[in-house]
Amino acid sequence: MEKVMSNKLVIALYVLPSLLLLFAVIYVPIVLTGYYGLNQWNGIGPMTFVGLDNYQHLFTDTAFWQSAWHSLLLALFSGVSLIGYLVVAMILSGKIKGANLLRKIYLIPMLLSSVAIAQLWLKMYHPTNGVLNSLLASVGVHNPPEWLANPSLVLLALFIPIIWQYAGFYILIYYAGLKNIPETLMEAARIDGASAWQIATRIKLPLLREVINVTIILSIVGSLKYFDLIYVMTDGGPNGASEVMASYMYHQAFRSFDFGYGSATAFALLLICLIATWVIRKVTATSDTIQYS
């Protein structure tokens, strides 16, 4: 009994530093953010307790809900793009020529920082010297759009590089999951006369279900709190047309110096991400009961 208690004490001592670090960099800041949201504070002077005023103001703040809608659109766009990533991963997992080279090419965006990717796509979208508008001009489009200055196009123009940025990450996850499926299952299905479509839908997809569930959570929650590339490329403009929740929180705290309201926005973003994660887990848990025939 004493030996068991001694082992548990040793394990606890080993785990304690990581737990302290976890509390210091995650849980304590979350609690402090929620507390700052209860105050009116410019980040420097004394705080004035205002209770739930900042949180109540969020419900009537049209700019916040507009940014939330943009974040939701990005999350939906990212979730739908997972289908394309999965298809590419299935193709690369097959016996095709150049698959190794293609896998390395798809991973290139993962090696670049978001700032570098933003600068690259700013050059692509340049209204006069950009690659995209130059191609449009070469085929007779004399008035190509200003992609990042047009409120009706700016979100689509931003979503494309974001999807491109993370394509290699999700393709790699799906590819690793596909490679973990025993080849004997596919061989047995081929012997029984199964087509490539039947193998993909009746064998590969059901066995990838857990991997797909994880990527759905990563994609949607990551999109809801996305910030860096949008900040560099448009800073939420023009006129808030590309504002997302994270950039709105940044502008309130570090541009308007309203750290209380910015903290309330950040805490609301946290709650939305938690709710989204819970909903996704519930939906995917329900899908786990589906019988594949």
PDB file of C-alpha atoms in Angstrom:
ATOM      1  CA  MET A   1       0.000   0.000   0.000  1.00  0.00           C
ATOM      2  CA  GLU A   2       2.813   2.382   0.927  1.00  0.00           C
ATOM      3  CA  LYS A   3       4.555   1.565  -2.367  1.00  0.00           C
ATOM      4  CA  VAL A   4       1.419   2.404  -4.335  1.00  0.00           C
ATOM      5  CA  MET A   5       1.059   5.724  -2.514  1.00  0.00           C
ATOM      6  CA  SER A   6       4.729   6.460  -3.147  1.00  0.00           C
ATOM      7  CA  ASN A   7       4.302   5.782  -6.871  1.00  0.00           C
ATOM      8  CA  LYS A   8       1.280   8.056  -7.022  1.00  0.00           C
ATOM      9  CA  LEU A   9       3.238  10.800  -5.267  1.00  0.00           C
ATOM     10  CA  VAL A  10       6.090  10.485  -7.762  1.00  0.00           C
ATOM     11  CA  ILE A  11       3.644  10.621 -10.687  1.00  0.00           C
ATOM     12  CA  ALA A  12       1.964  13.692  -9.174  1.00  0.00           C
ATOM     13  CA  LEU A  13       5.315  15.435  -8.797  1.00  0.00           C
ATOM     14  CA  TYR A  14       6.139  14.749 -12.430  1.00  0.00           C
ATOM     15  CA  VAL A  15       2.762  16.027 -13.609  1.00  0.00           C
ATOM     16  CA  LEU A  16       2.695  19.078 -11.310  1.00  0.00           C
ATOM     17  CA  PRO A  17       4.971  21.381 -13.406  1.00  0.00           C
ATOM     18  CA  SER A  18       2.911  20.851 -16.553  1.00  0.00           C
ATOM     19  CA  LEU A  19      -0.318  21.416 -14.601  1.00  0.00           C
ATOM     20  CA  LEU A  20       1.026  24.651 -13.145  1.00  0.00           C
ATOM     21  CA  LEU A  21       2.075  25.803 -16.603  1.00  0.00           C
ATOM     22  CA  LEU A  22      -1.352  24.870 -17.988  1.00  0.00           C
ATOM     23  CA  PHE A  23      -3.115  26.887 -15.300  1.00  0.00           C
ATOM     24  CA  ALA A  24      -0.730  29.826 -15.725  1.00  0.00           C
ATOM     25  CA  VAL A  25      -1.069  30.206 -19.500  1.00  0.00           C
ATOM     26  CA  ILE A  26      -4.652  28.997 -20.101  1.00  0.00           C
ATOM     27  CA  TYR A  27      -7.030  28.835 -17.153  1.00  0.00           C
ATOM     28  CA  VAL A  28      -5.855  31.878 -15.195  1.00  0.00           C
ATOM     29  CA  PRO A  29      -5.979  34.148 -18.301  1.00  0.00           C
ATOM     30  CA  ILE A  30      -9.495  32.867 -19.073  1.00  0.00           C
ATOM     31  CA  VAL A  31     -10.682  33.761 -15.573  1.00  0.00           C
ATOM     32  CA  LEU A  32      -8.971  37.159 -15.733  1.00  0.00           C
ATOM     33  CA  THR A  33     -10.509  37.878 -19.146  1.00  0.00           C
ATOM     34  CA  GLY A  34     -13.964  37.150 -17.783  1.00  0.00           C
ATOM     35  CA  TYR A  35     -13.257  39.422 -14.823  1.00  0.00           C
ATOM     36  CA  TYR A  36     -11.907  42.278 -16.957  1.00  0.00           C
ATOM     37  CA  GLY A  37     -15.129  42.061 -18.974  1.00  0.00           C
ATOM     38  CA  LEU A  38     -16.989  43.109 -15.818  1.00  0.00           C
ATOM     39  CA  ASN A  39     -15.069  46.388 -15.693  1.00  0.00           C
ATOM     40  CA  GLN A  40     -14.578  49.570 -17.655  1.00  0.00           C
ATOM     41  CA  TRP A  41     -10.820  49.836 -18.175  1.00  0.00           C
ATOM     42  CA  ASN A  42      -8.479  51.544 -20.602  1.00  0.00           C
ATOM     43  CA  GLY A  43      -5.640  49.126 -19.889  1.00  0.00           C
ATOM     44  CA  ILE A  44      -3.591  51.596 -17.858  1.00  0.00           C
ATOM     45  CA  GLY A  45      -5.655  53.447 -15.260  1.00  0.00           C
ATOM     46  CA  PRO A  46      -7.880  52.092 -12.508  1.00  0.00           C
ATOM     47  CA  MET A  47     -10.748  49.763 -13.367  1.00  0.00           C
ATOM     48  CA  THR A  48     -14.365  50.685 -12.757  1.00  0.00           C
ATOM     49  CA  PHE A  49     -16.692  47.801 -11.995  1.00  0.00           C
ATOM     50  CA  VAL A  50     -19.741  47.903 -14.302  1.00  0.00           C
ATOM     51  CA  GLY A  51     -21.107  44.401 -13.775  1.00  0.00           C
ATOM     52  CA  LEU A  52     -22.644  42.778 -16.826  1.00  0.00           C
ATOM     53  CA  ASP A  53     -22.949  46.007 -18.831  1.00  0.00           C
ATOM     54  CA  ASN A  54     -20.248  45.021 -21.326  1.00  0.00           C
ATOM     55  CA  TYR A  55     -21.796  41.605 -21.879  1.00  0.00           C
ATOM     56  CA  GLN A  56     -25.279  43.086 -22.241  1.00  0.00           C
ATOM     57  CA  HIS A  57     -23.967  45.560 -24.792  1.00  0.00           C
ATOM     58  CA  LEU A  58     -22.735  42.649 -26.926  1.00  0.00           C
ATOM     59  CA  PHE A  59     -26.321  41.555 -27.531  1.00  0.00           C
ATOM     60  CA  THR A  60     -27.195  44.901 -29.129  1.00  0.00           C
ATOM     61  CA  ASP A  61     -23.866  45.565 -30.838  1.00  0.00           C
ATOM     62  CA  THR A  62     -24.550  45.139 -34.566  1.00  0.00           C
ATOM     63  CA  ALA A  63     -20.824  45.390 -35.388  1.00  0.00           C
ATOM     64  CA  PHE A  64     -20.096  42.413 -33.134  1.00  0.00           C
ATOM     65  CA  TRP A  65     -22.858  40.300 -34.657  1.00  0.00           C
ATOM     66  CA  GLN A  66     -21.685  41.222 -38.137  1.00  0.00           C
ATOM     67  CA  SER A  67     -18.193  40.019 -37.232  1.00  0.00           C
ATOM     68  CA  ALA A  68     -19.719  36.856 -35.740  1.00  0.00           C
ATOM     69  CA  TRP A  69     -21.567  36.246 -39.019  1.00  0.00           C
ATOM     70  CA  HIS A  70     -18.312  36.602 -40.967  1.00  0.00           C
ATOM     71  CA  SER A  71     -16.605  34.136 -38.628  1.00  0.00           C
ATOM     72  CA  LEU A  72     -19.501  31.713 -39.093  1.00  0.00           C
ATOM     73  CA  LEU A  73     -19.206  32.000 -42.883  1.00  0.00           C
ATOM     74  CA  LEU A  74     -15.492  31.239 -42.645  1.00  0.00           C
ATOM     75  CA  ALA A  75     -16.242  28.234 -40.416  1.00  0.00           C
ATOM     76  CA  LEU A  76     -18.811  26.897 -42.892  1.00  0.00           C
ATOM     77  CA  PHE A  77     -16.455  27.496 -45.811  1.00  0.00           C
ATOM     78  CA  SER A  78     -13.669  25.679 -43.976  1.00  0.00           C
ATOM     79  CA  GLY A  79     -15.959  22.794 -43.043  1.00  0.00           C
ATOM     80  CA  VAL A  80     -17.080  22.290 -46.642  1.00  0.00           C
ATOM     81  CA  SER A  81     -13.473  22.452 -47.851  1.00  0.00           C
ATOM     82  CA  LEU A  82     -12.708  19.349 -45.768  1.00  0.00           C
ATOM     83  CA  ILE A  83     -14.514  17.334 -48.441  1.00  0.00           C
ATOM     84  CA  GLY A  84     -11.977  18.478 -51.023  1.00  0.00           C
ATOM     85  CA  TYR A  85      -9.071  17.734 -48.699  1.00  0.00           C
ATOM     86  CA  LEU A  86     -10.408  14.227 -48.121  1.00  0.00           C
ATOM     87  CA  VAL A  87     -10.780  13.580 -51.840  1.00  0.00           C
ATOM     88  CA  VAL A  88      -7.212  14.745 -52.498  1.00  0.00           C
ATOM     89  CA  ALA A  89      -5.908  12.575 -49.645  1.00  0.00           C
ATOM     90  CA  MET A  90      -7.703   9.519 -51.065  1.00  0.00           C
ATOM     91  CA  ILE A  91      -6.180  10.168 -54.485  1.00  0.00           C
ATOM     92  CA  LEU A  92      -2.698  10.604 -53.027  1.00  0.00           C
ATOM     93  CA  SER A  93      -3.057   7.437 -50.949  1.00  0.00           C
ATOM     94  CA  GLY A  94      -3.615   5.441 -54.132  1.00  0.00           C
ATOM     95  CA  LYS A  95      -0.976   4.168 -56.494  1.00  0.00           C
ATOM     96  CA  ILE A  96      -0.523   7.203 -58.736  1.00  0.00           C
ATOM     97  CA  LYS A  97       2.634   8.607 -60.260  1.00  0.00           C
ATOM     98  CA  GLY A  98       4.139  11.607 -58.514  1.00  0.00           C
ATOM     99  CA  ALA A  99       2.159  11.133 -55.295  1.00  0.00           C
ATOM    100  CA  ASN A 100       5.249  11.731 -53.126  1.00  0.00           C
ATOM    101  CA  LEU A 101       6.037  14.982 -54.948  1.00  0.00           C
ATOM    102  CA  LEU A 102       2.428  16.172 -54.684  1.00  0.00           C
ATOM    103  CA  ARG A 103       2.365  15.484 -50.946  1.00  0.00           C
ATOM    104  CA  LYS A 104       5.457  17.669 -50.491  1.00  0.00           C
ATOM    105  CA  ILE A 105       3.945  20.445 -52.624  1.00  0.00           C
ATOM    106  CA  TYR A 106       0.738  20.492 -50.589  1.00  0.00           C
ATOM    107  CA  LEU A 107       2.777  20.851 -47.392  1.00  0.00           C
ATOM    108  CA  ILE A 108       4.628  23.976 -48.573  1.00  0.00           C
ATOM    109  CA  PRO A 109       2.030  26.480 -47.203  1.00  0.00           C
ATOM    110  CA  MET A 110       2.453  24.921 -43.748  1.00  0.00           C
ATOM    111  CA  LEU A 111       6.106  25.987 -43.778  1.00  0.00           C
ATOM    112  CA  LEU A 112       5.238  29.657 -44.341  1.00  0.00           C
ATOM    113  CA  SER A 113       4.102  32.105 -41.682  1.00  0.00           C
ATOM    114  CA  SER A 114       0.689  33.708 -41.958  1.00  0.00           C
ATOM    115  CA  VAL A 115       2.319  37.106 -42.533  1.00  0.00           C
ATOM    116  CA  ALA A 116       4.336  35.746 -45.466  1.00  0.00           C
ATOM    117  CA  ILE A 117       1.216  34.142 -46.945  1.00  0.00           C
ATOM    118  CA  ALA A 118      -0.708  37.397 -46.493  1.00  0.00           C
ATOM    119  CA  GLN A 119       1.999  39.364 -48.302  1.00  0.00           C
ATOM    120  CA  LEU A 120       2.035  36.805 -51.105  1.00  0.00           C
ATOM    121  CA  TRP A 121      -1.715  37.029 -51.646  1.00  0.00           C
ATOM    122  CA  LEU A 122      -1.681  40.822 -51.369  1.00  0.00           C
ATOM    123  CA  LYS A 123       0.555  40.753 -54.438  1.00  0.00           C
ATOM    124  CA  MET A 124      -1.845  38.328 -56.101  1.00  0.00           C
ATOM    125  CA  TYR A 125      -4.825  40.617 -55.440  1.00  0.00           C
ATOM    126  CA  HIS A 126      -3.114  43.920 -56.329  1.00  0.00           C
ATOM    127  CA  PRO A 127      -5.675  45.887 -58.398  1.00  0.00           C
ATOM    128  CA  THR A 128      -3.216  46.913 -61.165  1.00  0.00           C
ATOM    129  CA  ASN A 129      -0.110  44.722 -60.947  1.00  0.00           C
ATOM    130  CA  GLY A 130      -1.601  41.617 -59.339  1.00  0.00           C
ATOM    131  CA  VAL A 131      -1.320  38.222 -60.994  1.00  0.00           C
ATOM    132  CA  LEU A 132      -5.051  37.577 -60.849  1.00  0.00           C
ATOM    133  CA  ASN A 133      -6.144  40.846 -62.453  1.00  0.00           C
ATOM    134  CA  SER A 134      -3.360  40.577 -65.027  1.00  0.00           C
ATOM    135  CA  LEU A 135      -4.748  37.195 -66.075  1.00  0.00           C
ATOM    136  CA  LEU A 136      -8.257  38.654 -66.283  1.00  0.00           C
ATOM    137  CA  ALA A 137      -6.981  41.548 -68.389  1.00  0.00           C
ATOM    138  CA  SER A 138      -5.256  39.105 -70.747  1.00  0.00           C
ATOM    139  CA  VAL A 139      -8.598  37.436 -71.520  1.00  0.00           C
ATOM    140  CA  GLY A 140     -10.408  40.713 -72.175  1.00  0.00           C
ATOM    141  CA  VAL A 141     -11.658  41.794 -68.736  1.00  0.00           C
ATOM    142  CA  HIS A 142     -10.854  45.505 -68.870  1.00  0.00           C
ATOM    143  CA  ASN A 143     -12.304  46.435 -65.487  1.00  0.00           C
ATOM    144  CA  PRO A 144     -11.162  43.663 -63.122  1.00  0.00           C
ATOM    145  CA  PRO A 145     -12.488  43.880 -59.561  1.00  0.00           C
ATOM    146  CA  GLU A 146     -10.599  45.313 -56.631  1.00  0.00           C
ATOM    147  CA  TRP A 147     -10.766  42.132 -54.608  1.00  0.00           C
ATOM    148  CA  LEU A 148      -9.851  43.499 -51.187  1.00  0.00           C
ATOM    149  CA  ALA A 149     -11.600  46.865 -51.596  1.00  0.00           C
ATOM    150  CA  ASN A 150     -14.981  45.525 -52.724  1.00  0.00           C
ATOM    151  CA  PRO A 151     -17.197  44.751 -49.699  1.00  0.00           C
ATOM    152  CA  SER A 152     -19.075  42.049 -51.632  1.00  0.00           C
ATOM    153  CA  LEU A 153     -15.883  40.217 -52.681  1.00  0.00           C
ATOM    154  CA  VAL A 154     -13.466  40.737 -49.821  1.00  0.00           C
ATOM    155  CA  LEU A 155     -14.633  37.762 -47.731  1.00  0.00           C
ATOM    156  CA  LEU A 156     -14.288  35.337 -50.641  1.00  0.00           C
ATOM    157  CA  ALA A 157     -10.891  36.838 -51.470  1.00  0.00           C
ATOM    158  CA  LEU A 158      -9.760  36.179 -47.888  1.00  0.00           C
ATOM    159  CA  PHE A 159     -11.259  32.705 -47.579  1.00  0.00           C
ATOM    160  CA  ILE A 160      -9.290  31.395 -50.566  1.00  0.00           C
ATOM    161  CA  PRO A 161      -5.781  31.964 -49.076  1.00  0.00           C
ATOM    162  CA  ILE A 162      -6.953  30.724 -45.676  1.00  0.00           C
ATOM    163  CA  ILE A 163      -8.158  27.464 -47.231  1.00  0.00           C
ATOM    164  CA  TRP A 164      -4.943  27.221 -49.248  1.00  0.00           C
ATOM    165  CA  GLN A 165      -2.877  27.816 -46.115  1.00  0.00           C
ATOM    166  CA  TYR A 166      -4.314  24.839 -44.221  1.00  0.00           C
ATOM    167  CA  ALA A 167      -4.851  22.446 -47.122  1.00  0.00           C
ATOM    168  CA  GLY A 168      -1.613  20.543 -46.515  1.00  0.00           C
ATOM    169  CA  PHE A 169      -2.351  20.166 -42.803  1.00  0.00           C
ATOM    170  CA  TYR A 170      -5.706  18.444 -43.277  1.00  0.00           C
ATOM    171  CA  ILE A 171      -4.579  16.457 -46.307  1.00  0.00           C
ATOM    172  CA  LEU A 172      -1.694  15.114 -44.207  1.00  0.00           C
ATOM    173  CA  ILE A 173      -4.063  14.104 -41.394  1.00  0.00           C
ATOM    174  CA  TYR A 174      -6.402  12.301 -43.791  1.00  0.00           C
ATOM    175  CA  TYR A 175      -3.497  10.689 -45.621  1.00  0.00           C
ATOM    176  CA  ALA A 176      -2.076   9.332 -42.352  1.00  0.00           C
ATOM    177  CA  GLY A 177      -5.498   7.985 -41.400  1.00  0.00           C
ATOM    178  CA  LEU A 178      -5.921   6.287 -44.772  1.00  0.00           C
ATOM    179  CA  LYS A 179      -2.503   4.682 -44.514  1.00  0.00           C
ATOM    180  CA  ASN A 180      -3.481   3.184 -41.155  1.00  0.00           C
ATOM    181  CA  ILE A 181      -6.328   1.243 -42.771  1.00  0.00           C
ATOM    182  CA  PRO A 182      -5.162  -2.358 -43.344  1.00  0.00           C
ATOM    183  CA  GLU A 183      -4.596  -3.045 -47.024  1.00  0.00           C
ATOM    184  CA  THR A 184      -6.008  -6.538 -46.540  1.00  0.00           C
ATOM    185  CA  LEU A 185      -9.502  -5.049 -46.137  1.00  0.00           C
ATOM    186  CA  MET A 186      -9.294  -3.354 -49.537  1.00  0.00           C
ATOM    187  CA  GLU A 187      -7.839  -6.465 -51.157  1.00  0.00           C
ATOM    188  CA  ALA A 188     -10.654  -8.615 -49.768  1.00  0.00           C
ATOM    189  CA  ALA A 189     -13.225  -6.096 -51.051  1.00  0.00           C
ATOM    190  CA  ARG A 190     -11.646  -6.103 -54.528  1.00  0.00           C
ATOM    191  CA  ILE A 191     -11.723  -9.889 -54.605  1.00  0.00           C
ATOM    192  CA  ASP A 192     -15.443  -9.743 -53.753  1.00  0.00           C
ATOM    193  CA  GLY A 193     -15.945  -7.422 -56.714  1.00  0.00           C
ATOM    194  CA  ALA A 194     -16.221  -4.074 -54.921  1.00  0.00           C
ATOM    195  CA  SER A 195     -15.611  -0.982 -57.031  1.00  0.00           C
ATOM    196  CA  ALA A 196     -13.307   1.876 -56.070  1.00  0.00           C
ATOM    197  CA  TRP A 197     -16.347   3.968 -55.105  1.00  0.00           C
ATOM    198  CA  GLN A 198     -17.705   1.200 -52.858  1.00  0.00           C
ATOM    199  CA  ILE A 199     -14.293   0.752 -51.204  1.00  0.00           C
ATOM    200  CA  ALA A 200     -14.071   4.491 -50.545  1.00  0.00           C
ATOM    201  CA  THR A 201     -17.605   4.857 -49.157  1.00  0.00           C
ATOM    202  CA  ARG A 202     -18.115   1.481 -47.436  1.00  0.00           C
ATOM    203  CA  ILE A 203     -14.621   0.882 -46.017  1.00  0.00           C
ATOM    204  CA  LYS A 204     -12.442   3.983 -45.967  1.00  0.00           C
ATOM    205  CA  LEU A 205     -14.978   6.568 -44.836  1.00  0.00           C
ATOM    206  CA  PRO A 206     -16.409   4.528 -41.916  1.00  0.00           C
ATOM    207  CA  LEU A 207     -12.887   3.729 -40.689  1.00  0.00           C
ATOM    208  CA  LEU A 208     -11.902   7.409 -40.995  1.00  0.00           C
ATOM    209  CA  ARG A 209     -14.926   8.563 -39.005  1.00  0.00           C
ATOM    210  CA  GLU A 210     -12.972   9.494 -35.855  1.00  0.00           C
ATOM    211  CA  VAL A 211     -10.322  11.312 -37.872  1.00  0.00           C
ATOM    212  CA  ILE A 212     -13.011  13.233 -39.765  1.00  0.00           C
ATOM    213  CA  ASN A 213     -14.715  14.204 -36.498  1.00  0.00           C
ATOM    214  CA  VAL A 214     -11.447  15.630 -35.153  1.00  0.00           C
ATOM    215  CA  THR A 215     -10.761  17.618 -38.333  1.00  0.00           C
ATOM    216  CA  ILE A 216     -14.294  19.064 -38.281  1.00  0.00           C
ATOM    217  CA  ILE A 217     -13.730  20.398 -34.762  1.00  0.00           C
ATOM    218  CA  LEU A 218     -10.262  21.744 -35.607  1.00  0.00           C
ATOM    219  CA  SER A 219     -11.482  23.399 -38.789  1.00  0.00           C
ATOM    220  CA  ILE A 220     -14.650  25.044 -37.481  1.00  0.00           C
ATOM    221  CA  VAL A 221     -13.342  26.146 -34.074  1.00  0.00           C
ATOM    222  CA  GLY A 222     -10.086  27.338 -35.630  1.00  0.00           C
ATOM    223  CA  SER A 223     -12.054  29.382 -38.160  1.00  0.00           C
ATOM    224  CA  LEU A 224     -14.225  30.975 -35.480  1.00  0.00           C
ATOM    225  CA  LYS A 225     -11.138  32.386 -33.742  1.00  0.00           C
ATOM    226  CA  TYR A 226      -9.095  33.129 -36.869  1.00  0.00           C
ATOM    227  CA  PHE A 227      -7.239  36.439 -36.877  1.00  0.00           C
ATOM    228  CA  ASP A 228      -3.725  36.836 -38.267  1.00  0.00           C
ATOM    229  CA  LEU A 229      -4.048  36.661 -42.066  1.00  0.00           C
ATOM    230  CA  ILE A 230      -7.207  38.797 -42.068  1.00  0.00           C
ATOM    231  CA  TYR A 231      -5.500  41.377 -39.860  1.00  0.00           C
ATOM    232  CA  VAL A 232      -2.500  41.675 -42.207  1.00  0.00           C
ATOM    233  CA  MET A 233      -4.455  41.710 -45.474  1.00  0.00           C
ATOM    234  CA  THR A 234      -7.449  43.939 -44.691  1.00  0.00           C
ATOM    235  CA  ASP A 235      -7.459  44.770 -40.963  1.00  0.00           C
ATOM    236  CA  GLY A 236     -11.191  44.087 -41.038  1.00  0.00           C
ATOM    237  CA  GLY A 237     -11.910  46.503 -43.897  1.00  0.00           C
ATOM    238  CA  PRO A 238     -13.284  47.905 -46.001  1.00  0.00           C
ATOM    239  CA  ASN A 239     -15.702  49.463 -43.518  1.00  0.00           C
ATOM    240  CA  GLY A 240     -15.915  46.274 -41.443  1.00  0.00           C
ATOM    241  CA  ALA A 241     -16.766  44.053 -44.426  1.00  0.00           C
ATOM    242  CA  SER A 242     -14.103  41.507 -43.423  1.00  0.00           C
ATOM    243  CA  GLU A 243     -14.230  41.985 -39.661  1.00  0.00           C
ATOM    244  CA  VAL A 244     -14.245  38.719 -37.696  1.00  0.00           C
ATOM    245  CA  MET A 245     -14.751  38.223 -33.977  1.00  0.00           C
ATOM    246  CA  ALA A 246     -11.044  38.021 -33.157  1.00  0.00           C
ATOM    247  CA  SER A 247     -10.178  41.178 -35.099  1.00  0.00           C
ATOM    248  CA  TYR A 248     -13.168  43.001 -33.579  1.00  0.00           C
ATOM    249  CA  MET A 249     -11.932  42.065 -30.123  1.00  0.00           C
ATOM    250  CA  TYR A 250      -8.441  43.329 -31.037  1.00  0.00           C
ATOM    251  CA  HIS A 251      -9.773  46.642 -32.330  1.00  0.00           C
ATOM    252  CA  GLN A 252     -11.890  47.235 -29.226  1.00  0.00           C
ATOM    253  CA  ALA A 253      -9.035  46.481 -26.833  1.00  0.00           C
ATOM    254  CA  PHE A 254      -5.949  47.838 -28.606  1.00  0.00           C
ATOM    255  CA  ARG A 255      -7.368  50.496 -30.932  1.00  0.00           C
ATOM    256  CA  SER A 256     -10.225  51.934 -28.888  1.00  0.00           C
ATOM    257  CA  PHE A 257      -8.442  51.143 -25.584  1.00  0.00           C
ATOM    258  CA  ASP A 258     -11.651  49.696 -24.200  1.00  0.00           C
ATOM    259  CA  PHE A 259     -10.102  46.655 -22.576  1.00  0.00           C
ATOM    260  CA  GLY A 260     -13.230  45.885 -20.603  1.00  0.00           C
ATOM    261  CA  TYR A 261     -15.393  45.559 -23.696  1.00  0.00           C
ATOM    262  CA  GLY A 262     -12.584  43.849 -25.585  1.00  0.00           C
ATOM    263  CA  SER A 263     -12.300  41.297 -22.784  1.00  0.00           C
ATOM    264  CA  ALA A 264     -16.057  40.723 -22.845  1.00  0.00           C
ATOM    265  CA  THR A 265     -15.813  40.141 -26.606  1.00  0.00           C
ATOM    266  CA  ALA A 266     -12.960  37.679 -26.101  1.00  0.00           C
ATOM    267  CA  PHE A 267     -14.911  35.808 -23.420  1.00  0.00           C
ATOM    268  CA  ALA A 268     -17.961  35.654 -25.703  1.00  0.00           C
ATOM    269  CA  LEU A 269     -15.734  34.239 -28.452  1.00  0.00           C
ATOM    270  CA  LEU A 270     -14.526  31.570 -26.026  1.00  0.00           C
ATOM    271  CA  LEU A 271     -18.103  30.613 -25.152  1.00  0.00           C
ATOM    272  CA  ILE A 272     -19.092  30.445 -28.830  1.00  0.00           C
ATOM    273  CA  CYS A 273     -16.134  28.137 -29.555  1.00  0.00           C
ATOM    274  CA  LEU A 274     -17.061  25.896 -26.614  1.00  0.00           C
ATOM    275  CA  ILE A 275     -20.691  25.725 -27.736  1.00  0.00           C
ATOM    276  CA  ALA A 276     -19.614  24.948 -31.310  1.00  0.00           C
ATOM    277  CA  THR A 277     -17.345  22.163 -30.052  1.00  0.00           C
ATOM    278  CA  TRP A 278     -20.149  20.698 -27.925  1.00  0.00           C
ATOM    279  CA  VAL A 279     -22.637  20.804 -30.819  1.00  0.00           C
ATOM    280  CA  ILE A 280     -20.164  19.175 -33.223  1.00  0.00           C
ATOM    281  CA  ARG A 281     -19.371  16.422 -30.732  1.00  0.00           C
ATOM    282  CA  LYS A 282     -23.083  15.760 -30.204  1.00  0.00           C
ATOM    283  CA  VAL A 283     -23.765  15.617 -33.937  1.00  0.00           C
ATOM    284  CA  THR A 284     -20.796  13.381 -34.688  1.00  0.00           C
ATOM    285  CA  ALA A 285     -21.642  11.142 -31.714  1.00  0.00           C
ATOM    286  CA  THR A 286     -25.115  10.674 -33.211  1.00  0.00           C
ATOM    287  CA  SER A 287     -23.588   9.795 -36.566  1.00  0.00           C
ATOM    288  CA  ASP A 288     -21.501   7.104 -34.882  1.00  0.00           C
ATOM    289  CA  THR A 289     -24.644   4.996 -34.523  1.00  0.00           C
ATOM    290  CA  ILE A 290     -25.221   4.860 -38.306  1.00  0.00           C
ATOM    291  CA  GLN A 291     -24.929   1.351 -39.679  1.00  0.00           C
ATOM    292  CA  TYR A 292     -22.989   0.961 -42.902  1.00  0.00           C
ATOM    293  CA  SER A 293     -24.154  -1.809 -45.179  1.00  0.00           C
TER     294      SER A 293
END
